[in-house]
Tab-separated table of C-alpha atoms in Angstrom:
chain	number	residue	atom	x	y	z
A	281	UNK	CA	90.400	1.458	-57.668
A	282	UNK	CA	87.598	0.195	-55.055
A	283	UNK	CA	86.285	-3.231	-55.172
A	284	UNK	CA	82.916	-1.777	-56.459
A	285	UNK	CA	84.850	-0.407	-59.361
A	286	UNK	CA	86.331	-3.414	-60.187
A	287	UNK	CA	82.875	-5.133	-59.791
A	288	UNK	CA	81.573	-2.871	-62.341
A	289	UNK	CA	84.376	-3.339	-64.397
A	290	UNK	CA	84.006	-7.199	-63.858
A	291	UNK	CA	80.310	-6.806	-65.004
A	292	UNK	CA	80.887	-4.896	-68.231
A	293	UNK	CA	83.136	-6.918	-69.209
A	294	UNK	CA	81.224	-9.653	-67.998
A	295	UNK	CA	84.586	-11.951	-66.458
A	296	UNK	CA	82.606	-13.631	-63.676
A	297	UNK	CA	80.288	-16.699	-64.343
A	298	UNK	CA	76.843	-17.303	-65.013
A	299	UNK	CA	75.789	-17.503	-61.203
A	300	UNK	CA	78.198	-14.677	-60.111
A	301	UNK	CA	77.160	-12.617	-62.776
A	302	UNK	CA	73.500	-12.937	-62.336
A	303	UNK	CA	73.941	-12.195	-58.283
A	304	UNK	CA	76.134	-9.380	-59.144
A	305	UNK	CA	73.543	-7.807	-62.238
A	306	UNK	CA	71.483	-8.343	-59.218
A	307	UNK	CA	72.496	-5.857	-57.320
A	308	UNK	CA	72.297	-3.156	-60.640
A	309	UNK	CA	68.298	-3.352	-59.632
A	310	UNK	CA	68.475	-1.931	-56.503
A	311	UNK	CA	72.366	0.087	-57.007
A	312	UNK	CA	72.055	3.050	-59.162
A	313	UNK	CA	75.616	4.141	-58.554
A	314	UNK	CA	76.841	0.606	-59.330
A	315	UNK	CA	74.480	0.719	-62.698
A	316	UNK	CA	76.531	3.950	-63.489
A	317	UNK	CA	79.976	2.098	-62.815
A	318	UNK	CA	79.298	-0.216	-65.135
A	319	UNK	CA	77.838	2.196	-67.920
A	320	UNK	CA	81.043	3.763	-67.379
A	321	UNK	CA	83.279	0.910	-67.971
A	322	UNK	CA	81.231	-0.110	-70.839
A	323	UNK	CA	81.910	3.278	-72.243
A	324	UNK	CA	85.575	3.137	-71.476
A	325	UNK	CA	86.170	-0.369	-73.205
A	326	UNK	CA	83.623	-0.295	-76.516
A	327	UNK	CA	85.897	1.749	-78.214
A	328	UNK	CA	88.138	-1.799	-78.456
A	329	UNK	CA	85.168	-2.892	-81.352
A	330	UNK	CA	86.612	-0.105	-83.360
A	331	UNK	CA	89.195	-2.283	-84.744
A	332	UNK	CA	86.599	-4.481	-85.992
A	333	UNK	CA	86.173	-4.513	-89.554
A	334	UNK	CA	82.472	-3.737	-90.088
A	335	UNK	CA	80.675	-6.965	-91.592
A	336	UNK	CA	77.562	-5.915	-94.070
A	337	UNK	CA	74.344	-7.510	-92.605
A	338	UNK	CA	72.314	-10.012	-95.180
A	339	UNK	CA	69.809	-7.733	-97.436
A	340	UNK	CA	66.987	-9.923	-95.787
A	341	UNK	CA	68.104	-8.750	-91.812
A	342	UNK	CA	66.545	-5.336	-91.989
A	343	UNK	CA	63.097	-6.532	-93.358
A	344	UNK	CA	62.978	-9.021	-90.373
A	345	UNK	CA	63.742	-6.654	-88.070
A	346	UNK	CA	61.197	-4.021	-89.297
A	347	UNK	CA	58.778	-7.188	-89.278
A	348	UNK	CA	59.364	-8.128	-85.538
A	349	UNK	CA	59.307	-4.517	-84.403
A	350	UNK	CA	55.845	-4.243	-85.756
A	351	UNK	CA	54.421	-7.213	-84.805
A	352	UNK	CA	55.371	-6.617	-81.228
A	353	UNK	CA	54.202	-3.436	-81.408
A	354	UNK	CA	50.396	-4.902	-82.187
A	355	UNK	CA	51.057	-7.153	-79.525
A	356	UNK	CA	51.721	-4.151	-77.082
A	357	UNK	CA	48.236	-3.432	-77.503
A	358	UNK	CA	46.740	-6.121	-76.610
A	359	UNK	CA	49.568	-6.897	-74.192
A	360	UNK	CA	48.755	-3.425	-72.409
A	361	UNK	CA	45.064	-4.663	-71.795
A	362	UNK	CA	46.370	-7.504	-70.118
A	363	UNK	CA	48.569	-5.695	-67.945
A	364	UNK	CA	46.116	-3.191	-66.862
A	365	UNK	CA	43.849	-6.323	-65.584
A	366	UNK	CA	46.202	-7.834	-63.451
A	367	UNK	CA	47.423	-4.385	-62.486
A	368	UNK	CA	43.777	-3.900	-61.158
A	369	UNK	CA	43.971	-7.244	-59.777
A	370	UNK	CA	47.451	-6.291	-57.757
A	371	UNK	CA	45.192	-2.852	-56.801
A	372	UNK	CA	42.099	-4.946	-55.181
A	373	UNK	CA	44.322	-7.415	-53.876
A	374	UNK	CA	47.226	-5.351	-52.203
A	375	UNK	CA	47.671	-6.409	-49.008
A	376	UNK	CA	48.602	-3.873	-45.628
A	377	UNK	CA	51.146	-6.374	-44.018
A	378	UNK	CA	53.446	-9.182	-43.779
A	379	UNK	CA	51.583	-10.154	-41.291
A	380	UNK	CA	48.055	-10.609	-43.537
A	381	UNK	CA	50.306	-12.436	-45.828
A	382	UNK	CA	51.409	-14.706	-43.590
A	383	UNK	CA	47.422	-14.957	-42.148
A	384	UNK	CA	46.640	-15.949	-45.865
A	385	UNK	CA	49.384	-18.793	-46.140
A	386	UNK	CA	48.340	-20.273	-42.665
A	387	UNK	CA	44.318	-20.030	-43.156
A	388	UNK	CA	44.990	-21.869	-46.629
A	389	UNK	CA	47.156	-24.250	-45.542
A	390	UNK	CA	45.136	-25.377	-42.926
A	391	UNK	CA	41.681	-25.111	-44.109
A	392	UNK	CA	42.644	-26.921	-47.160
A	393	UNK	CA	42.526	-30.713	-45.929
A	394	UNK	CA	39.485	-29.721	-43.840
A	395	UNK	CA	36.535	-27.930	-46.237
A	396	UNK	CA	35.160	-29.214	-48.497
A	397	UNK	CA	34.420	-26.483	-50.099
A	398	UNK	CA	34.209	-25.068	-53.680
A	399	UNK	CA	36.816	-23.328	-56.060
A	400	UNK	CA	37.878	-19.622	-55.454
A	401	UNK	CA	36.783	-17.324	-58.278
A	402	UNK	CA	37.934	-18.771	-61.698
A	403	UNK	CA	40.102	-21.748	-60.352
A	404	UNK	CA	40.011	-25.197	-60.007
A	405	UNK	CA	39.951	-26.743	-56.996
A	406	UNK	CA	42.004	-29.690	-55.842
A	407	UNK	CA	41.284	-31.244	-52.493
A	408	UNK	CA	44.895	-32.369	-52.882
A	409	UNK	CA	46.923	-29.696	-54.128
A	410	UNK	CA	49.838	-28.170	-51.618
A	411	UNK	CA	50.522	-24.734	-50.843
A	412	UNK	CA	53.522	-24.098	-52.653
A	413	UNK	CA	56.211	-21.925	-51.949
A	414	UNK	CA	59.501	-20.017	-53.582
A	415	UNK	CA	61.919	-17.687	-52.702
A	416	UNK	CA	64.049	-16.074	-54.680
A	417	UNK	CA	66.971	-14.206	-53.459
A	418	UNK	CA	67.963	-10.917	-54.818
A	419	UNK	CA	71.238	-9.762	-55.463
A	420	UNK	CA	72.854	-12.187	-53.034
A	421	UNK	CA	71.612	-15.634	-51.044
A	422	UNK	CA	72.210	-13.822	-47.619
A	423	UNK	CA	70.408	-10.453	-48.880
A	424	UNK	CA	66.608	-9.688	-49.751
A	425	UNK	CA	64.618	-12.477	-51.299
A	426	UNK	CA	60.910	-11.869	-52.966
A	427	UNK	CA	58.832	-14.416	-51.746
A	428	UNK	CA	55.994	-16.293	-53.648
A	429	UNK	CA	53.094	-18.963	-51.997
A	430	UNK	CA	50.767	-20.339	-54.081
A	431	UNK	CA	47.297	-20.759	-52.489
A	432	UNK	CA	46.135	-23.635	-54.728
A	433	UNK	CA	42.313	-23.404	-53.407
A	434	UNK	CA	42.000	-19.931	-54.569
A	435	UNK	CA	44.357	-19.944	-57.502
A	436	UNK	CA	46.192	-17.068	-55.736
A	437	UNK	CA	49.578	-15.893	-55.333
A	438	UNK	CA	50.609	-14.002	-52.583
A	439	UNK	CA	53.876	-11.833	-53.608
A	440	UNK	CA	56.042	-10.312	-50.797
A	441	UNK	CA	58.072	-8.062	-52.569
A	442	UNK	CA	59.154	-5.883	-49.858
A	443	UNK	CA	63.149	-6.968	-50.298
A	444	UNK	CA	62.832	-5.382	-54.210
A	445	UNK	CA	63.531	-1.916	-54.997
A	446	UNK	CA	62.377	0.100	-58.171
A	447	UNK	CA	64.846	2.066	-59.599
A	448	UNK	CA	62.243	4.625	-61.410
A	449	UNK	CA	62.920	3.270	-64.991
A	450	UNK	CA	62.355	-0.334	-64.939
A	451	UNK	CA	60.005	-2.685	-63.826
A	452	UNK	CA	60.002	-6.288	-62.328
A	453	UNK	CA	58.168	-8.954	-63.972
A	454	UNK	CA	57.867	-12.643	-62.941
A	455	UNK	CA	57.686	-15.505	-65.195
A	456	UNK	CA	56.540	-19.660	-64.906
A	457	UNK	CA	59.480	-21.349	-66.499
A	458	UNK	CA	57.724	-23.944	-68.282
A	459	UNK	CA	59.002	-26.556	-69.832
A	460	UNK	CA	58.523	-27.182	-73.602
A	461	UNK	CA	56.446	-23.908	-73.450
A	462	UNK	CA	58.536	-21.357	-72.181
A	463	UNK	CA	58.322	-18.480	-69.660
A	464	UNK	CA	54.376	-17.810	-69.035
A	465	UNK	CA	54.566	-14.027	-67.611
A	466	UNK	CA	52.586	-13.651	-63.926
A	467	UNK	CA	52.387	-10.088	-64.722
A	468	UNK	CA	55.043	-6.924	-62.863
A	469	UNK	CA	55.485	-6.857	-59.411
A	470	UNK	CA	55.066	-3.793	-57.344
A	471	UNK	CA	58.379	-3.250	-55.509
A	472	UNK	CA	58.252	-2.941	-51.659
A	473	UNK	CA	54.923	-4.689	-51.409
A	474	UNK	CA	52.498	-7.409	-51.079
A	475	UNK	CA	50.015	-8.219	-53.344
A	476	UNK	CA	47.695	-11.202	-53.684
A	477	UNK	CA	47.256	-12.053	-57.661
A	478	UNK	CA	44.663	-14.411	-58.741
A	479	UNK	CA	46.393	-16.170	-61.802
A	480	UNK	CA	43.689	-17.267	-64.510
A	481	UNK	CA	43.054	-20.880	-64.737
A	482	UNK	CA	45.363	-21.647	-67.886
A	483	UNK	CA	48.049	-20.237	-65.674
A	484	UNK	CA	47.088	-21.724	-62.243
A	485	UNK	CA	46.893	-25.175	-63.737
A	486	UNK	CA	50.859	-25.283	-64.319
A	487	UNK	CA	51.755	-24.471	-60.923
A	488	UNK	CA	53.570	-27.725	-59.590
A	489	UNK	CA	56.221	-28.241	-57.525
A	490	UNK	CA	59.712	-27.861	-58.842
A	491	UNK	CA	58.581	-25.723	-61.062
A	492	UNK	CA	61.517	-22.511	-62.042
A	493	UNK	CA	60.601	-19.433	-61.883
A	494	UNK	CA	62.327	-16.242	-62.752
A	495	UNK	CA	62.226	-12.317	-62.060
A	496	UNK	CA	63.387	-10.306	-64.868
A	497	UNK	CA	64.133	-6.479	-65.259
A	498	UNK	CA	62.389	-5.200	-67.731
A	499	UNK	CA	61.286	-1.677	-69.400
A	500	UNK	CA	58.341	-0.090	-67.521
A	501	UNK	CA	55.386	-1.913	-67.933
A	502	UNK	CA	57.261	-5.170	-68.752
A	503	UNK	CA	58.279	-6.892	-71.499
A	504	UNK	CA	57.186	-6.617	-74.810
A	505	UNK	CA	54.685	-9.175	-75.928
A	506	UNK	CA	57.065	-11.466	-78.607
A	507	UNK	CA	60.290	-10.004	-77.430
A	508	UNK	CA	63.083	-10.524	-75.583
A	509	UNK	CA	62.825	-10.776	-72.327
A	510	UNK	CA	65.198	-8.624	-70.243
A	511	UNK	CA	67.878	-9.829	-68.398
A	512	UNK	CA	67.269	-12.411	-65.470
A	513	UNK	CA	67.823	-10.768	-61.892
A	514	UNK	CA	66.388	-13.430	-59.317
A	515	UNK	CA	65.086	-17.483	-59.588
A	516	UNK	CA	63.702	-19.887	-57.596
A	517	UNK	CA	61.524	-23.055	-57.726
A	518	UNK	CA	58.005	-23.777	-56.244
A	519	UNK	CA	58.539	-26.796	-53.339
A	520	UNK	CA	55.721	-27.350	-51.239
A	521	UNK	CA	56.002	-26.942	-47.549
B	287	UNK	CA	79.807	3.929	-95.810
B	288	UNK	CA	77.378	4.860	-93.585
B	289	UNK	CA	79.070	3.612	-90.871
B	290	UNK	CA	81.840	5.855	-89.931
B	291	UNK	CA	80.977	8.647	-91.665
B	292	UNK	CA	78.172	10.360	-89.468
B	293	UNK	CA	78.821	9.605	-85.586
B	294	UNK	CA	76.919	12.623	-84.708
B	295	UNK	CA	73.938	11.362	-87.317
B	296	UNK	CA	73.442	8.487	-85.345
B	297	UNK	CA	73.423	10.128	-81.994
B	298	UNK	CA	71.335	12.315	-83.283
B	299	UNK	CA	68.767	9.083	-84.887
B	300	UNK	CA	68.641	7.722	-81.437
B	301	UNK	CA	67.534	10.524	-80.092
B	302	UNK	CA	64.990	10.932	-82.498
B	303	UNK	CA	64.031	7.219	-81.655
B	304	UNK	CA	64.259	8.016	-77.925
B	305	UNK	CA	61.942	10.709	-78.434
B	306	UNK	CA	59.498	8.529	-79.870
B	307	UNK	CA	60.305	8.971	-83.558
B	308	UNK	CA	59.841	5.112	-84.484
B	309	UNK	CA	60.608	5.691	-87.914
B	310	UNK	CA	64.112	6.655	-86.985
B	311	UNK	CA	65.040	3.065	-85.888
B	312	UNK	CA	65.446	2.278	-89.676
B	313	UNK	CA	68.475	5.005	-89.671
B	314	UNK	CA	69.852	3.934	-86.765
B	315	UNK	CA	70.634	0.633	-88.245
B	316	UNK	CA	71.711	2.114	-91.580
B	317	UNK	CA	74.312	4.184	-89.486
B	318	UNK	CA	75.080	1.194	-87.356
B	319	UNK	CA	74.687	-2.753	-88.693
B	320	UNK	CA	78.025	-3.414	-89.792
B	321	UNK	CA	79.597	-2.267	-86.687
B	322	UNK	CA	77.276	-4.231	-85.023
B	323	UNK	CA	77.092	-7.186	-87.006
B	324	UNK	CA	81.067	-7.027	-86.470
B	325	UNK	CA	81.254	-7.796	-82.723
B	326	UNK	CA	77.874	-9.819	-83.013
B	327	UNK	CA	80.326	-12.296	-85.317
B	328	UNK	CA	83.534	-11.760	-83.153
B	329	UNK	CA	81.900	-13.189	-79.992
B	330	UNK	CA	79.552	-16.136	-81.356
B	331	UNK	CA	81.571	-16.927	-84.307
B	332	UNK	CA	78.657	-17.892	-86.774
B	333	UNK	CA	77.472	-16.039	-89.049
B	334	UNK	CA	73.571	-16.929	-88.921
B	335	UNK	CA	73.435	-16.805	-84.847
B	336	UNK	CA	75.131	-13.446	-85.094
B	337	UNK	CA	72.611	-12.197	-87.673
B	338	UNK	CA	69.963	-13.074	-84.850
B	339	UNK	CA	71.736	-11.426	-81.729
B	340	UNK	CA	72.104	-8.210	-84.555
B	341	UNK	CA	68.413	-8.951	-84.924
B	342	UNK	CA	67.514	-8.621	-81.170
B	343	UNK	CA	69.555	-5.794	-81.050
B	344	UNK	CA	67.442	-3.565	-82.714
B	345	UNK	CA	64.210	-4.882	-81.623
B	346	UNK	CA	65.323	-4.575	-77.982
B	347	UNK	CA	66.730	-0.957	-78.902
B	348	UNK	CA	63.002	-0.550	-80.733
B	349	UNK	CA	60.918	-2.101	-77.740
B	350	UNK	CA	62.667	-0.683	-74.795
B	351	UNK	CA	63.180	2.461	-76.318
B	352	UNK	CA	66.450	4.677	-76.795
B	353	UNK	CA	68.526	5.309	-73.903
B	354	UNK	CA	71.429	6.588	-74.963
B	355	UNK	CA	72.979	9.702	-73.110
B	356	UNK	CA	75.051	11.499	-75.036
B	357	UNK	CA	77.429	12.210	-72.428
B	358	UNK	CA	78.567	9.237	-71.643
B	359	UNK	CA	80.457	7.392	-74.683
B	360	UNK	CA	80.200	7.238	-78.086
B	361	UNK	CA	76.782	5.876	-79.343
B	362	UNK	CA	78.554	3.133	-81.519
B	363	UNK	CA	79.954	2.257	-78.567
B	364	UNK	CA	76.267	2.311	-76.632
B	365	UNK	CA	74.974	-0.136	-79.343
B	366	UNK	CA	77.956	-2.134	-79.567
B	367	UNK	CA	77.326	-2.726	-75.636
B	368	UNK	CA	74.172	-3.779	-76.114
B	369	UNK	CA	74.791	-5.803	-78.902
B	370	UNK	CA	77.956	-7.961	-77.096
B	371	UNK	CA	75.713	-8.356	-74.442
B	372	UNK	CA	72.570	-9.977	-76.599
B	373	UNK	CA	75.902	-12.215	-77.890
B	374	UNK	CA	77.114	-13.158	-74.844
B	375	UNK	CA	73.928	-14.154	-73.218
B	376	UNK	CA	73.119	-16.255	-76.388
B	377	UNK	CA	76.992	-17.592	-75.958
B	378	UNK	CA	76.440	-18.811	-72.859
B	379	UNK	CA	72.999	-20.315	-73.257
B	380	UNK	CA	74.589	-22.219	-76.300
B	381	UNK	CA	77.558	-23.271	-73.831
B	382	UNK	CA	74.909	-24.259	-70.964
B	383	UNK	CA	73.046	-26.311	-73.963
B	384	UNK	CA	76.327	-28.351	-74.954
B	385	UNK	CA	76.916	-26.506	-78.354
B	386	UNK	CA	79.989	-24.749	-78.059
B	387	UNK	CA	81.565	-23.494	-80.969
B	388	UNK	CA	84.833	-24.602	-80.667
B	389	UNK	CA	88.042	-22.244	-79.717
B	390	UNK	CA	89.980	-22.622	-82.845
B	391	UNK	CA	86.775	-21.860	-84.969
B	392	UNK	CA	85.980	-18.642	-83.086
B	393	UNK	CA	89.259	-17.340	-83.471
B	394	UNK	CA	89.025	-17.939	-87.300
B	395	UNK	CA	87.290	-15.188	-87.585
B	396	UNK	CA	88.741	-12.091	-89.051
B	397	UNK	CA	89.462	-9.716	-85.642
B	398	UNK	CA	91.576	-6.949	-85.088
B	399	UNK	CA	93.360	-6.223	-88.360
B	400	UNK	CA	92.204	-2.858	-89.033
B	401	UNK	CA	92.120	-1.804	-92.671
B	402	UNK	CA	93.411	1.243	-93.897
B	403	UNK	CA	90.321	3.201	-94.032
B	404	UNK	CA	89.212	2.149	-90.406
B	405	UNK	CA	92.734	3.599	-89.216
B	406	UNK	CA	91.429	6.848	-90.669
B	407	UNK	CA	88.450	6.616	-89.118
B	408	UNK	CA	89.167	5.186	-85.632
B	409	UNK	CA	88.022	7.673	-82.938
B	410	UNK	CA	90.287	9.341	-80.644
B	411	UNK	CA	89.171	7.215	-77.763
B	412	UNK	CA	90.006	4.069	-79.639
B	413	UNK	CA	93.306	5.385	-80.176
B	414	UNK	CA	93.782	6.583	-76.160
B	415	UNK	CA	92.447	3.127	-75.032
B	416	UNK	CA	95.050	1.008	-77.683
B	417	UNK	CA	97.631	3.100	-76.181
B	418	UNK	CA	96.518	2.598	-72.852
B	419	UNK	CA	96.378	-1.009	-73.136
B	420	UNK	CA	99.852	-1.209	-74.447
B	421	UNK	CA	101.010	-0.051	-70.998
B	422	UNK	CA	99.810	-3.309	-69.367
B	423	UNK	CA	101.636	-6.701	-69.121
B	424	UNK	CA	100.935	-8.633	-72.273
B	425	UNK	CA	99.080	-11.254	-70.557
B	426	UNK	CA	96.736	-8.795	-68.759
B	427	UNK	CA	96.155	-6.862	-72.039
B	428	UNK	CA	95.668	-10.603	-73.813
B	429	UNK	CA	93.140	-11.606	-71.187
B	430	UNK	CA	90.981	-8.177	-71.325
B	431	UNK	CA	91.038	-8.122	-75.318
B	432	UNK	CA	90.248	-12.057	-74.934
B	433	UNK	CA	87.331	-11.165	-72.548
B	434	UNK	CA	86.005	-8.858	-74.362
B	435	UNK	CA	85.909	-10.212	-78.086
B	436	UNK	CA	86.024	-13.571	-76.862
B	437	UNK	CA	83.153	-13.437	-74.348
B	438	UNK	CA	85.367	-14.853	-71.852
B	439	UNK	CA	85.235	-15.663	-68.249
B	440	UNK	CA	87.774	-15.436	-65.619
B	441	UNK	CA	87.462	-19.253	-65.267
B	442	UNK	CA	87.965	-19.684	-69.027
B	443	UNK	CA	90.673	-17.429	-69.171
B	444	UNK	CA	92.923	-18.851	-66.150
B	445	UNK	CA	91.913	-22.295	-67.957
B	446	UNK	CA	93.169	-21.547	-71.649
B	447	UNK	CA	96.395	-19.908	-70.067
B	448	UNK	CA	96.481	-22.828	-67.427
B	449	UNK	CA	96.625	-20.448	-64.215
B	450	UNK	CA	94.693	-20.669	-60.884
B	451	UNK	CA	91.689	-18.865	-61.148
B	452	UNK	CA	92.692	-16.492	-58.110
B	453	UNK	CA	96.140	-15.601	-59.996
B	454	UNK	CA	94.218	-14.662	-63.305
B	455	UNK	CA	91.585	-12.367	-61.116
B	456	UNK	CA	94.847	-10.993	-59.919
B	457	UNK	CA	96.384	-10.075	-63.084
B	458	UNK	CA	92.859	-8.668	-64.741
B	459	UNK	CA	92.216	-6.671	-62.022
B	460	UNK	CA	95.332	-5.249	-61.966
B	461	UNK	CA	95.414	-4.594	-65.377
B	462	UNK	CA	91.503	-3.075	-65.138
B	463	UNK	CA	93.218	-0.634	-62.318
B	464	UNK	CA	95.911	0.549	-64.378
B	465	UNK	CA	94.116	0.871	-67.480
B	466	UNK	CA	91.487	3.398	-65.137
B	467	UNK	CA	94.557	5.311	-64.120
B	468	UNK	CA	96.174	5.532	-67.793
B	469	UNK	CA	92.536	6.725	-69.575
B	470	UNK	CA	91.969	9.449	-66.673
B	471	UNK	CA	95.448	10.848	-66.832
C-alpha cells in the first residue's frame, strides 16, 4: 500500500492528532485523488457500525431538526444578499498582482504615522492602529500559505490567496475567531487570487492583534447562516509587523 | 424497522434530497436515525451530546446538500461517515475543553453485540470486512475497531496499550495494508 493510501486510511479513520489531522484534511482541498482515498476507506470501514445495535432517537429530535433546517434556510436568504455584496466588493476590489498587494501594504504602512487624514469609506480611523498581518499555511507549514494584512486606515483586507486551490465543489470562507462571540465570517475567498475587501465597521472594529483566524471548507457559496461550519483547513493569528 | 429494511429506499431518498427534493430529508432520517444515533452514542458516550451530533447530521446533510454516489459504499455507511465525523470533532473539542468522558464510561456503552435480527440483516460487506479483520493480529484488529468506535488516536492508542507511538503506527498500518489486500482479493 503507498504512503498516500495509508494517509487516507489514517484520515478516515481519523488516527493522527488534532494538528496532524488538520494539516493532512489540508491537503483534501487542493488533492482530489487523496479526497477519493479517503472516501474509499471510509467506504471500506463503515460497514464495522453494522454491528451496532440501532438506538431509537428521542420523539422530540426530528422536530428540532426540521426546525433548524428551516430556520437556516430563511437565513440563506438573507445570508445570500450578504454574500453577493462582498462578492461585488471582492469584484471592484480584485487586484492584478502580488506586486499591487504588496504596493498597498507598503503605501499604508507608511503613510499611516504621516497623514493626517480622514477614514476610508465606512471605517474608523485610528491614527494609531498597526497594519496587521496573518498567514496561514495550507496543508503543511513549508507549503502554500494564504496571506491576510489588515490596512487599518481603510478598514481593508488585502487577501493573497494565490497558494489555495478550488476544487470545483467547495468554497473557502474565512472567519474572525472572536472570543465570547464566536467566528464572525469575512465572506469566501476567491482561490488563486488577490482581492482587497473592505470589512464593514462592526467587523473592522475587532481586528486586533492576536486575534485567530480560521479558513474553513465549506459548500459553494459558504456556510449556511446558523449552521455548522465546515471543517477547519488553515489558521493563523493577526500580529502586527 | 425502517432501518434495515429498505437500503435501496434510502439511497434512493438521498437522491431525491440531492436533487433538490427537501422534503425527502424527513425520509432519510426515518430510514436512517437509529443507525445513526448508534455510532453518534458509541463514540461520545452520552446520550444528550449524541442526540446533538445526530442533530447536525442531518442539518449538515440538509444544508450542504446530498452527496452521496451510489457507487461508492453503502449509503448507511455514507451517513454513518458523516455522522462519526460530526462525533469526533465534538469529541475532541470536549477533550481540548477538559471534559473528557472518562474511558470506563465510554466503554459502558452497549457495542458490538449484534442481536439476532441484525445478524440477519448485516450486509455482505459487513460480513467480508469481520472476516477480513479476523485475519489480522488481535492487537491490530483491537486498535482499528478501538479507533474507529472509540474515536481514537494513534497517541491514545499506543498510550492505553502502553507502546511507543512509532511501534503502534507500525502495527495499524500494517494491519490497514493487510486488511486492503484481504477486501480486494
Amino acid at each position: 500500500m503507498t504512503e498516500r493510501e495509508l494517509l487516507a486510511a489514517e484520515l478516515a479513520l481519523r488516527l493522527l492528532s488534532d494538528e496532524d489531522h488538520a494539516a493532512a484534511a489540508a491537503q483534501l482541498v487542493s488533492d482530489p485523488e487523496l479526497a477519493r482515498l479517503v472516501a474509499e476507506w471510509d467506504a471500506r470501514l463503515a460497514p464495522l457500525a453494522a454491528d451496532l445495535p440501532p438506538v431509537e432517537p428521542a420523539p422530540t429530535t426530528w422536530p428540532h431538526i426540521a426546525a433548524s433546517v428551516r430556520a437556516n434556510s430563511a437565513g440563506n436568504d438573507n445570508r445570500a444578499d450578504e454574500t453577493d455584496a462582498l462578492r461585488r466588493r471582492l469584484r471592484v476590489w480584485q487586484w492584478g498582482s502580488a506586486a499591487a498587494a504588496a504596493a498597498a501594504l507598503v503605501v499604508g504602512y507608511l503613510s499611516a504615522p504621516l497623514l493626517e487624514r480622514g477614514p476610508g469609506a465606512g471605517g474608523r480611523f485610528d491614527p494609531g492602529a498597526p497594519v496587521l498581518v496573518a498567514s496561514l499555511p495550507v496543508g503543511s507549514e513549508t507549503g502554500p500559505r494564504l496571506g491576510l494584512t489588515y490596512l487599518p486606515r481603510s478598514s481593508d483586507l488585502v487577501v493573497e490567496a494565490a497558494g489555495v486551490a478550488g476544487d470545483g465543489t467547495h468554497d473557502h470562507e474565512l472567519w474572525l475567531v472572536v472570543p465570547g462571540t464566536g467566528p464572525l465570517s469575512m465572506g469566501v475567498i476567491a482561490p488563486g487570487k488577490q482581492a482587497r475587501v473592505h470589512l464593514p465597521p462592526e467587523l473592522a472594529a475587532r481586528v486586533t492583534a492576536g486575534l485567530d483566524v480560521v479558513l474553513t471548507r465549506e459548500p459553494l457559496g459558504g456556510a449556511p447562516a446558523g449552521g455548522v461550519a465546515g471543517p477547519v483547513v488553515a489558521s493563523g493569528k493577526f500580529s502586527t509587523i | 424497522m425502517p432501518v434495515a429494511d429498505s437500503p435501496d429506499d434510502l439511497a434512493a431518498a438521498l437522491g431525491r434530497l440531492a436533487a433538490g427534493d427537501a422534503a425527502s430529508l424527513e425520509q432519510v432520517y426515518q430510514l436512517s436515525a437509529p443507525q445513526v444515533l448508534a455510532i453518534c452514542l458509541r463514540i461520545l458516550g452520552d446520550r444528550a451530546e449524541a442526540e446533538d451530533a445526530l442533530h447536525d447530521t442531518y442539518v449538515r446533510l440538509a444544508n450542504n446538500g446530498s452527496r452521496y454516489q451510489g457507487g461508492r459504499g453503502s449509503a448507511i455507511g455514507w451517513l454513518v461517515t458523516m455522522a462519526r465525523n460530526l462525533s469526533i470533532d465534538r469529541l475532541r473539542s470536549r477533550r481540548s475543553r477538559g471534559l473528557s468522558v472518562p474511558v470506563a464510561a465510554a466503554e459502558s456503552i452497549p457495542d458490538g453485540e449484534p442481536t439476532a435480527e441484525q445478524q440477519l440483516l448485516k450486509q455482505e460487506a459487513a460480513t467480508r470486512l469481520d472476516g477480513c479483520l479476523g485475519t489480522l493480529d488481535d492487537i491490530q484488529q483491537g486498535a482499528i475497531r478501538s479507533a474507529f468506535f472509540n474515536g481514537q488516536t494513534y497517541q491514545q492508542l499506543a498510550e492505553e496499550r502502553g507502546v511507543p507511538l512509532g511501534t503502534m503506527k507500525s502495527w495499524v498500518r500494517r494491519g490497514l495494508a493487510r486488511l486492503k489486500d484481504c477486501l480486494e482479493q
